[in-house]
CSV table of C-alpha atoms in Angstrom, one decimal:
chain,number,residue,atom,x,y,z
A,1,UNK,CA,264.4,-79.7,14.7
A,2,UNK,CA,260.6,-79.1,14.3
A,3,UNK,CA,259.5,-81.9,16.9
A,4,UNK,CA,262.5,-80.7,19.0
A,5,UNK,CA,260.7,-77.2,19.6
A,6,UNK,CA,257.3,-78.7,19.8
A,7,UNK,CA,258.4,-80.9,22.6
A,8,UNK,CA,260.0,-78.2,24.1
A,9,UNK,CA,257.1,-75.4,23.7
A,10,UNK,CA,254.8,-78.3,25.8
A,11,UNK,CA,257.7,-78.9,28.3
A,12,UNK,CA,257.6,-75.2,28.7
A,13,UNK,CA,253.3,-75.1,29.3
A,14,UNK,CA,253.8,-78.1,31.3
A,15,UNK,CA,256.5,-76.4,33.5
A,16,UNK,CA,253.9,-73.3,33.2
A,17,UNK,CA,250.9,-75.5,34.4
A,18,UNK,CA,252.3,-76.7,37.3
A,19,UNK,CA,253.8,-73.3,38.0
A,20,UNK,CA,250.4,-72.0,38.4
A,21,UNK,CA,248.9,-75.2,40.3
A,22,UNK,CA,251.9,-74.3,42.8
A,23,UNK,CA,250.6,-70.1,43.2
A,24,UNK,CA,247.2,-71.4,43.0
A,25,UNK,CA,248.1,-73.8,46.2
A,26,UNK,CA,250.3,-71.2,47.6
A,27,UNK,CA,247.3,-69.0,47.9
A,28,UNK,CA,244.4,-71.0,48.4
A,29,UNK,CA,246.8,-71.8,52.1
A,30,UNK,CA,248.1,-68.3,52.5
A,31,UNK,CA,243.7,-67.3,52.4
A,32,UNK,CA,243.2,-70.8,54.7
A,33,UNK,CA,246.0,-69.4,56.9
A,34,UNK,CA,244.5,-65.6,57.2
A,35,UNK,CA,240.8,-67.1,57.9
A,36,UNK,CA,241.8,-68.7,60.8
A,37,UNK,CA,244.0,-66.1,62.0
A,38,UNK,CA,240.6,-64.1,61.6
A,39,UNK,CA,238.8,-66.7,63.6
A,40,UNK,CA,240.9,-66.5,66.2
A,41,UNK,CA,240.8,-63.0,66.3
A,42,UNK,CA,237.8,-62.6,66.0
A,43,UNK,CA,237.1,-65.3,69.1
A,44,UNK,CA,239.9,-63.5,72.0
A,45,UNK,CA,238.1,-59.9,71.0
A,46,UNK,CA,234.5,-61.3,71.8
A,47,UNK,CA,236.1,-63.7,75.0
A,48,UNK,CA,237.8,-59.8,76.2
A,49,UNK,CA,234.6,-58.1,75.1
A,50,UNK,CA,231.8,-60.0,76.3
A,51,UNK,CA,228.1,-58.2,74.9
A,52,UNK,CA,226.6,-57.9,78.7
A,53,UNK,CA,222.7,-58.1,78.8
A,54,UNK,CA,222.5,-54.5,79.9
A,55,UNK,CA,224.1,-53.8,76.1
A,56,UNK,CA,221.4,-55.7,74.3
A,57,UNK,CA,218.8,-53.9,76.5
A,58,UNK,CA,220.3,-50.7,75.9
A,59,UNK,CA,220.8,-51.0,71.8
A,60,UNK,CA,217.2,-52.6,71.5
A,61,UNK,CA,216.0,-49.3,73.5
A,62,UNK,CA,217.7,-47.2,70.5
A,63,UNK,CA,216.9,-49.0,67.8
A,64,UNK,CA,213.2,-49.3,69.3
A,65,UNK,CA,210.5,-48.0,67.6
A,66,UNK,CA,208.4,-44.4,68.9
A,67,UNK,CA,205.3,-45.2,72.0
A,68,UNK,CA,203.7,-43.6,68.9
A,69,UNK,CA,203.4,-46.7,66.5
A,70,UNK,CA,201.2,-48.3,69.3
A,71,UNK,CA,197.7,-48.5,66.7
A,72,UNK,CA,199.1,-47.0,64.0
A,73,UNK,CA,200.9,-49.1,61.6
A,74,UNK,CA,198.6,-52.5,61.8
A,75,UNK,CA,201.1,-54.4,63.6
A,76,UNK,CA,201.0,-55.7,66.7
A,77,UNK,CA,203.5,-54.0,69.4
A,78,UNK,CA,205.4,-55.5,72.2
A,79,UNK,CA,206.1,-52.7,75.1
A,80,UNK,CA,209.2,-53.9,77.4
A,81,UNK,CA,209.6,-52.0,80.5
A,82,UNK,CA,213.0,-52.9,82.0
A,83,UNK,CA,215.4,-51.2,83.9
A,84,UNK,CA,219.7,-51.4,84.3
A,85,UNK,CA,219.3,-52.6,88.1
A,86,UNK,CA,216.5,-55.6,87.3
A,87,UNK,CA,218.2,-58.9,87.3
A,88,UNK,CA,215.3,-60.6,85.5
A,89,UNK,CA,215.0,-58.1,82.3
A,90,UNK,CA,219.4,-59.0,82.0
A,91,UNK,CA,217.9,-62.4,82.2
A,92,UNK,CA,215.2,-61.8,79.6
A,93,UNK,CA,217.0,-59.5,77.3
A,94,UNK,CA,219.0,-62.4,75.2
A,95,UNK,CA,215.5,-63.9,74.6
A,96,UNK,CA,214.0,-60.4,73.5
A,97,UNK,CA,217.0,-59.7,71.0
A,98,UNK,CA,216.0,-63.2,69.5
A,99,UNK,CA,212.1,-62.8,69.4
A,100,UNK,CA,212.7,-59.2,67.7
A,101,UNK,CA,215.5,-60.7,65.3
A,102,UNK,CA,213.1,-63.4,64.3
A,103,UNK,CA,209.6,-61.4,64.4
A,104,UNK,CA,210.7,-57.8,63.3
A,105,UNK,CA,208.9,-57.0,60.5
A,106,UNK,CA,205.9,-58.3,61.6
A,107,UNK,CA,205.3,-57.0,65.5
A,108,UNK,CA,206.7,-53.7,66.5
A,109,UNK,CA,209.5,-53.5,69.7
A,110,UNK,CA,209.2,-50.5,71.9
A,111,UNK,CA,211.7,-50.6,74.9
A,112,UNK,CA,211.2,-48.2,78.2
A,113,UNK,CA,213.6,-48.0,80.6
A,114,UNK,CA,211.5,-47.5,83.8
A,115,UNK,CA,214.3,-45.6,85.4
A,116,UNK,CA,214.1,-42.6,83.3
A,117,UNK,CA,211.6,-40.0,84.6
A,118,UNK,CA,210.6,-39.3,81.2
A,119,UNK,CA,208.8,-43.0,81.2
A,120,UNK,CA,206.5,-42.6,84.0
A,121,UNK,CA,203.8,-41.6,82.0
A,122,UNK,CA,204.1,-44.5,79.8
A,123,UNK,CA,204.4,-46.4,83.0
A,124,UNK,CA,201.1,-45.0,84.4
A,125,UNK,CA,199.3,-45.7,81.4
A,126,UNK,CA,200.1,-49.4,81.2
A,127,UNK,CA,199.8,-49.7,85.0
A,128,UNK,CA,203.1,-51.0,85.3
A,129,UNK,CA,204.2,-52.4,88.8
A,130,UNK,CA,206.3,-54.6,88.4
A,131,UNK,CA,209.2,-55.2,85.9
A,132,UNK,CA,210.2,-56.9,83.9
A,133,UNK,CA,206.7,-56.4,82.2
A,134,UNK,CA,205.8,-56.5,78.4
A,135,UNK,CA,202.8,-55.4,77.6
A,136,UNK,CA,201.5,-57.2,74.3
A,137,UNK,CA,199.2,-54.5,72.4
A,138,UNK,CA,196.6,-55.6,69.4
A,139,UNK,CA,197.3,-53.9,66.0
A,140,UNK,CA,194.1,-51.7,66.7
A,141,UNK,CA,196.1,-50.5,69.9
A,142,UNK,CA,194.5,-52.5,72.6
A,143,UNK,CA,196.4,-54.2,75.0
A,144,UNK,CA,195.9,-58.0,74.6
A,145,UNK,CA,198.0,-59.4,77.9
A,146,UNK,CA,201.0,-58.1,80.4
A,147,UNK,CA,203.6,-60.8,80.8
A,148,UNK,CA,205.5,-59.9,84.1
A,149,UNK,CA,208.7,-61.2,84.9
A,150,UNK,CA,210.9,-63.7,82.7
A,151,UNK,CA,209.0,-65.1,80.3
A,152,UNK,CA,209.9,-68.6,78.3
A,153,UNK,CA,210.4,-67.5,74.4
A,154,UNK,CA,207.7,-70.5,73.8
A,155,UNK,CA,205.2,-68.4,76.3
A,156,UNK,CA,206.2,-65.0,74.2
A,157,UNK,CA,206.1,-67.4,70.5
A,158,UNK,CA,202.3,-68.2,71.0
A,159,UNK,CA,201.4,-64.8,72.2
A,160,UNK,CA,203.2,-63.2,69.2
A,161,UNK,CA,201.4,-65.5,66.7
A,162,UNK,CA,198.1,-64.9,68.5
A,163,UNK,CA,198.8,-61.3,67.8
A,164,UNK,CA,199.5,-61.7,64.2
A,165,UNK,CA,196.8,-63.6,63.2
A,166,UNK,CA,194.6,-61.3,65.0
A,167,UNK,CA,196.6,-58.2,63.2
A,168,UNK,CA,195.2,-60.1,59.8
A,169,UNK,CA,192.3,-60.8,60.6
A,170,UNK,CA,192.0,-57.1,61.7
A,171,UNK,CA,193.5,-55.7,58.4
A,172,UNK,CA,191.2,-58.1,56.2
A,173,UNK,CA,188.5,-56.8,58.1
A,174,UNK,CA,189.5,-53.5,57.1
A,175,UNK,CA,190.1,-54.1,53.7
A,176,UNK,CA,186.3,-55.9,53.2
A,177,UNK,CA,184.8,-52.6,55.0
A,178,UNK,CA,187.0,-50.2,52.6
A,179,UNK,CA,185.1,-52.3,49.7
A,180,UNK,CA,181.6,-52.3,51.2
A,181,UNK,CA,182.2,-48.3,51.3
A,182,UNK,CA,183.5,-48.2,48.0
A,183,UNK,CA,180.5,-50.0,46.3
């Protein structure tokens, strides 16, 4: 009677093992199944909703930093002048998103939509005329360079690595002043 009940309590977590393989499979498919519903989803709503060239210029714009950082924060800045009607800046504007996404933290992105009234001064002062233009400013707030038209992300790489080095160079500079001040 006492191997009777043994056998039968490991039947019992044998049946209870393989009970709980079976859930575990059920919902390891019923997640597999729900991700690619997701996928798919998620692919028809961007294929309806396409993000148009004049959105990515438009949410760089407000998420661009203040004409006022130009100098001040020992970064180098990239000005973009574009407007909604230019063909070229929709052209550009994929290749912008990606050179801000990948050099962010180190160069500062201010965007100016030309068509406002409120950026002709800005305009004026860069001597803008033609767009799209990107003015490529120093970290001391000298403008280095205006690239006008589309510009190859290689071309806007190189220029953006000038600046950086020269943004070091700038602040070690500083720093070794700051020292000789101090002493």
């Amino acid at each position: 009677p006492l191997s009777n009940s043994a056998s039968l309590l490991q039947q019992q977590q044998q049946q209870s093992k393989q009970g709980g393989i079976i859930s575990i499979k059920k919902r390891n498919w019923a997640v597999a199944g729900l991700s690619i519903g997701l996928a798919v989803m998620n692919y028809v709503w961007q294929y309806l909703h396409p993000i148009t060239p004049i959105q990515i210029l438009y949410e760089m714009e407000q998420q661009s930093s203040p004409i006022t950082v130009i100098g001040t924060t020992l970064k180098p800045t990239v000005v973009d002048f574009w407007a909604p009607w230019c063909e070229n800046c929709k052209l550009l504007a994929p290749t912008l998103k990606a050179i801000e996404e990948e050099y962010g933290k180190d160069v500062n992105f201010v965007m100016i939509n030309g068509d406002e009234a409120s950026a002709w001064p800005m305009i004026e002062a860069f001597g803008v005329d033609a767009i799209p233009h990107l003015a490529l400013v120093e970290a001391d707030g000298t403008v280095d360079t205006a690239l006008i038209g589309p510009v190859p992300k290689q071309w806007l790489e190189r220029d953006l690595q000038v600046l950086k080095e020269n943004a070091k160079t700038l602040a070690a500079a500083g720093a070794a002043a700051a020292a000789a001040a101090d002493e």
